[in-house]
Coordinates of C-alpha atoms in Angstrom, one line a residue:
Chain A
X1 CA -16.6 -6.9 -7.7
X2 CA -16.1 -5.0 -10.8
X3 CA -13.6 -8.0 -12.1
X4 CA -10.7 -6.9 -9.9
X5 CA -9.2 -9.8 -8.0
X6 CA -5.8 -10.0 -5.6
X7 CA -3.6 -12.8 -5.3
X8 CA -2.5 -14.3 -3.1
X9 CA -5.0 -13.3 0.1
X10 CA -2.5 -14.1 2.5
X11 CA 1.5 -14.4 2.6
X12 CA 4.1 -14.6 5.0
X13 CA 7.6 -14.6 3.9
X14 CA 11.0 -13.9 5.4
X15 CA 13.3 -10.7 5.6
X16 CA 15.5 -10.3 2.6
X17 CA 13.2 -12.4 0.2
X18 CA 11.5 -11.1 -2.6
X19 CA 7.6 -11.1 -2.8
X20 CA 5.4 -10.2 -5.8
X21 CA 1.5 -9.4 -5.3
X22 CA -0.9 -9.2 -8.2
X23 CA -3.8 -7.6 -9.0
X24 CA -6.0 -8.8 -12.0
X25 CA -8.9 -6.8 -13.7
X26 CA -11.3 -7.7 -16.5
X27 CA -13.0 -4.4 -17.1
X28 CA -9.9 -2.9 -19.3
X29 CA -9.7 -0.3 -16.9
X30 CA -6.7 2.1 -18.0
X31 CA -5.6 3.1 -14.4
X32 CA -4.6 1.0 -11.5
X33 CA -3.3 1.6 -7.9
X34 CA -1.4 -0.2 -5.2
X35 CA -1.9 1.2 -2.0
X36 CA -0.9 0.2 1.6
X37 CA -2.9 0.1 4.8
X38 CA -1.6 0.6 8.4
X39 CA -3.1 1.3 11.5
X40 CA -2.5 5.4 11.8
X41 CA -1.7 6.1 8.4
X42 CA -4.6 4.9 6.7
X43 CA -4.2 4.0 2.7
X44 CA -0.8 5.2 1.1
X45 CA 0.0 5.5 -2.5
X46 CA 2.7 3.0 -3.5
X47 CA 2.8 3.3 -7.3
X48 CA 0.3 3.7 -10.1
X49 CA -0.4 2.8 -13.6
X50 CA -1.8 4.9 -16.4
X51 CA -1.4 2.4 -19.1
X52 CA 0.8 -0.5 -20.3
X53 CA 4.4 0.2 -19.1
X54 CA 3.4 3.5 -17.8
X55 CA 4.0 3.8 -14.1
X56 CA 4.5 6.1 -11.7
X57 CA 5.6 6.6 -7.6
X58 CA 3.5 7.4 -5.0
X59 CA 4.3 8.8 -1.5
X60 CA 5.7 5.4 -0.3
X61 CA 7.4 3.8 -3.1
X62 CA 10.7 3.2 -1.8
X63 CA 11.5 -0.5 -1.6
X64 CA 8.9 -1.8 -4.3
X65 CA 8.5 -2.0 -7.9
X66 CA 5.8 -2.2 -10.4
X67 CA 4.8 -3.5 -13.9
X68 CA 2.5 -3.6 -16.0
X69 CA 2.9 -5.4 -19.3
X70 CA -0.8 -6.0 -20.3
X71 CA -3.8 -4.0 -19.2
X72 CA -5.4 -6.5 -17.1
X73 CA -2.1 -7.1 -14.6
X74 CA -0.4 -5.0 -12.4
X75 CA 2.3 -6.5 -10.3
X76 CA 3.6 -5.2 -7.1
X77 CA 7.1 -6.2 -6.0
X78 CA 8.8 -6.1 -2.9
X79 CA 12.3 -6.5 -3.9
X80 CA 14.1 -7.5 -0.6
X81 CA 10.9 -7.7 2.1
X82 CA 11.4 -5.9 5.4
X83 CA 9.1 -6.3 8.5
X84 CA 8.3 -2.5 7.9
X85 CA 6.8 -3.7 4.7
X86 CA 4.3 -6.0 6.5
X87 CA 1.0 -4.5 5.9
X88 CA -2.5 -4.8 3.8
X89 CA -1.8 -4.3 0.0
X90 CA -5.1 -3.1 -1.8
X91 CA -5.4 -2.6 -5.1
X92 CA -7.6 -0.6 -6.8
X93 CA -9.1 0.7 -10.6
X94 CA -10.6 4.1 -11.2
X95 CA -14.0 3.7 -13.0
X96 CA -16.7 6.3 -13.6
X97 CA -17.8 6.3 -10.0
X98 CA -14.6 6.1 -8.3
X99 CA -12.4 3.6 -7.1
X100 CA -12.9 -0.1 -6.7
X101 CA -10.9 -2.0 -4.6
X102 CA -9.4 -5.2 -4.4
X103 CA -10.0 -7.7 -1.2
X104 CA -6.6 -7.2 -0.1
X105 CA -3.3 -9.2 0.6
X106 CA -2.0 -9.5 4.2
X107 CA 1.5 -9.8 3.9
X108 CA 3.6 -10.6 6.9
X109 CA 7.2 -10.1 6.6
X110 CA 9.3 -12.4 9.9
Chain B
X1 CA -1.3 18.7 -4.8
X2 CA -4.6 17.7 -4.2
X3 CA -5.5 16.6 -0.7
X4 CA -8.0 15.8 2.2
X5 CA -7.6 16.0 5.6
X6 CA -9.6 13.5 8.3
X7 CA -8.8 15.5 11.6
X8 CA -10.0 12.6 14.1
X9 CA -8.8 9.1 14.0
X10 CA -11.7 8.0 16.1
X11 CA -15.2 8.8 17.1
X12 CA -17.5 6.8 19.7
X13 CA -20.8 7.4 19.8
X14 CA -23.9 5.8 21.2
X15 CA -26.7 4.0 19.2
X16 CA -29.1 6.5 18.0
X17 CA -27.1 9.8 18.4
X18 CA -25.9 11.9 15.5
X19 CA -22.8 11.2 13.9
X20 CA -20.6 13.8 11.9
X21 CA -17.4 12.5 10.4
X22 CA -15.1 15.3 9.0
X23 CA -13.1 16.0 6.1
X24 CA -11.5 19.0 4.7
X25 CA -9.9 19.4 1.5
X26 CA -7.3 21.3 -0.3
X27 CA -7.6 21.7 -4.2
X28 CA -6.2 24.0 -6.9
X29 CA -9.2 23.0 -9.2
X30 CA -12.9 21.6 -8.7
X31 CA -12.8 18.8 -6.5
X32 CA -14.9 15.4 -6.8
X33 CA -14.9 13.9 -3.3
X34 CA -15.9 10.6 -2.4
X35 CA -16.5 8.6 1.2
X36 CA -15.7 5.2 1.4
X37 CA -16.3 2.2 4.3
X38 CA -14.3 -0.5 5.1
X39 CA -16.3 -2.9 7.3
X40 CA -13.9 -5.3 9.3
X41 CA -11.4 -7.3 7.4
X42 CA -13.6 -6.3 4.2
X43 CA -12.4 -4.5 1.0
X44 CA -13.1 -0.6 0.9
X45 CA -16.7 0.2 -0.7
X46 CA -18.0 3.8 -2.1
X47 CA -20.4 4.7 0.3
X48 CA -21.1 7.8 -1.7
X49 CA -19.9 10.7 -3.9
X50 CA -20.6 14.2 -3.9
X51 CA -21.6 14.6 -7.4
X52 CA -24.9 12.1 -7.1
X53 CA -26.1 14.3 -3.9
X54 CA -27.6 10.8 -2.6
X55 CA -28.3 9.3 0.6
X56 CA -26.8 5.9 1.4
X57 CA -27.4 3.7 4.7
X58 CA -28.7 7.3 6.1
X59 CA -25.8 8.9 5.5
X60 CA -25.1 12.2 3.5
X61 CA -22.2 14.4 2.5
X62 CA -22.4 18.0 1.1
X63 CA -19.6 19.7 -0.5
X64 CA -19.1 23.0 1.2
X65 CA -16.6 24.9 -1.0
X66 CA -16.3 27.9 1.6
X67 CA -14.8 25.6 4.1
X68 CA -13.7 23.6 1.8
X69 CA -15.3 20.6 3.8
X70 CA -17.3 17.5 2.9
X71 CA -18.1 16.0 6.0
X72 CA -20.2 12.9 6.6
X73 CA -23.5 13.0 8.5
X74 CA -26.2 10.8 9.9
X75 CA -28.5 11.6 12.0
X76 CA -29.0 8.6 14.1
X77 CA -26.0 6.3 14.3
X78 CA -26.9 2.2 14.0
X79 CA -24.3 -0.2 15.1
X80 CA -23.7 -1.9 11.8
X81 CA -22.3 1.7 10.8
X82 CA -19.0 0.6 13.3
X83 CA -16.4 0.6 10.4
X84 CA -13.6 2.7 9.1
X85 CA -14.6 5.9 7.1
X86 CA -12.1 7.1 4.4
X87 CA -12.3 10.6 2.3
X88 CA -11.0 10.7 -0.8
X89 CA -10.3 12.8 -3.8
X90 CA -11.0 11.9 -7.5
X91 CA -8.3 14.3 -9.3
X92 CA -10.3 16.3 -11.6
X93 CA -11.7 14.1 -14.1
X94 CA -11.9 10.3 -13.7
X95 CA -8.5 8.5 -14.0
X96 CA -6.7 11.7 -13.8
X97 CA -3.0 11.2 -14.1
X98 CA -2.1 12.4 -10.4
X99 CA -1.3 11.3 -7.3
X100 CA -4.1 10.7 -5.5
X101 CA -4.2 11.0 -1.6
X102 CA -6.7 9.6 0.8
X103 CA -7.4 11.0 4.1
X104 CA -6.2 9.0 7.3
X105 CA -9.4 7.1 7.8
X106 CA -11.4 7.8 10.7
X107 CA -12.9 4.7 12.9
X108 CA -16.4 5.3 13.8
X109 CA -17.3 3.2 16.9
X110 CA -21.5 2.9 17.8
X111 CA -21.6 1.5 21.0
X112 CA -25.1 -0.2 21.8

């Protein structure tokens, strides 16, 4: 949908390991976002990007970093995964008609 | 900060009953508001945006500036409406460089 894909779709990882999630878009959108979705908390913004190499923190950025070396890719890295980072992660872009979301990545940290 | 509040976490109704999902906003400028829907284990999808003033799947939402609300309504709920619904702002113009905050979402359960 709208040329936005996330990978992987599912991942199980061990506490303390680094993890990188990828968001790829094919429509040259300038703004890209990473959210996490948790029961009782809804969607919370982790980081966002407003251009290549331009990123900023959201409300729950601790423990996460991002990179945007080219327009189409926005990477989210968990430097050292913790169990509290078990969640569903959604990437989104903003177009003329609002947000378009990726299918999500279900991450489990054991 | 541009925020929306969804005061309820869950709404359970019987099929055919009216539905109102509440959303209130606090804004420093002119809001542009959306409703998104997420069916079980699927991605969030745009349901409707206030600017278009259209009705999607029987849902409507009117921006009430006096009450700073953007409630989602449907006169007769269907079982397939069961989903999670998010109210969301778009800060100013599309792609505005701001920390955009979704509401916490509300689960709508429509019982047969």
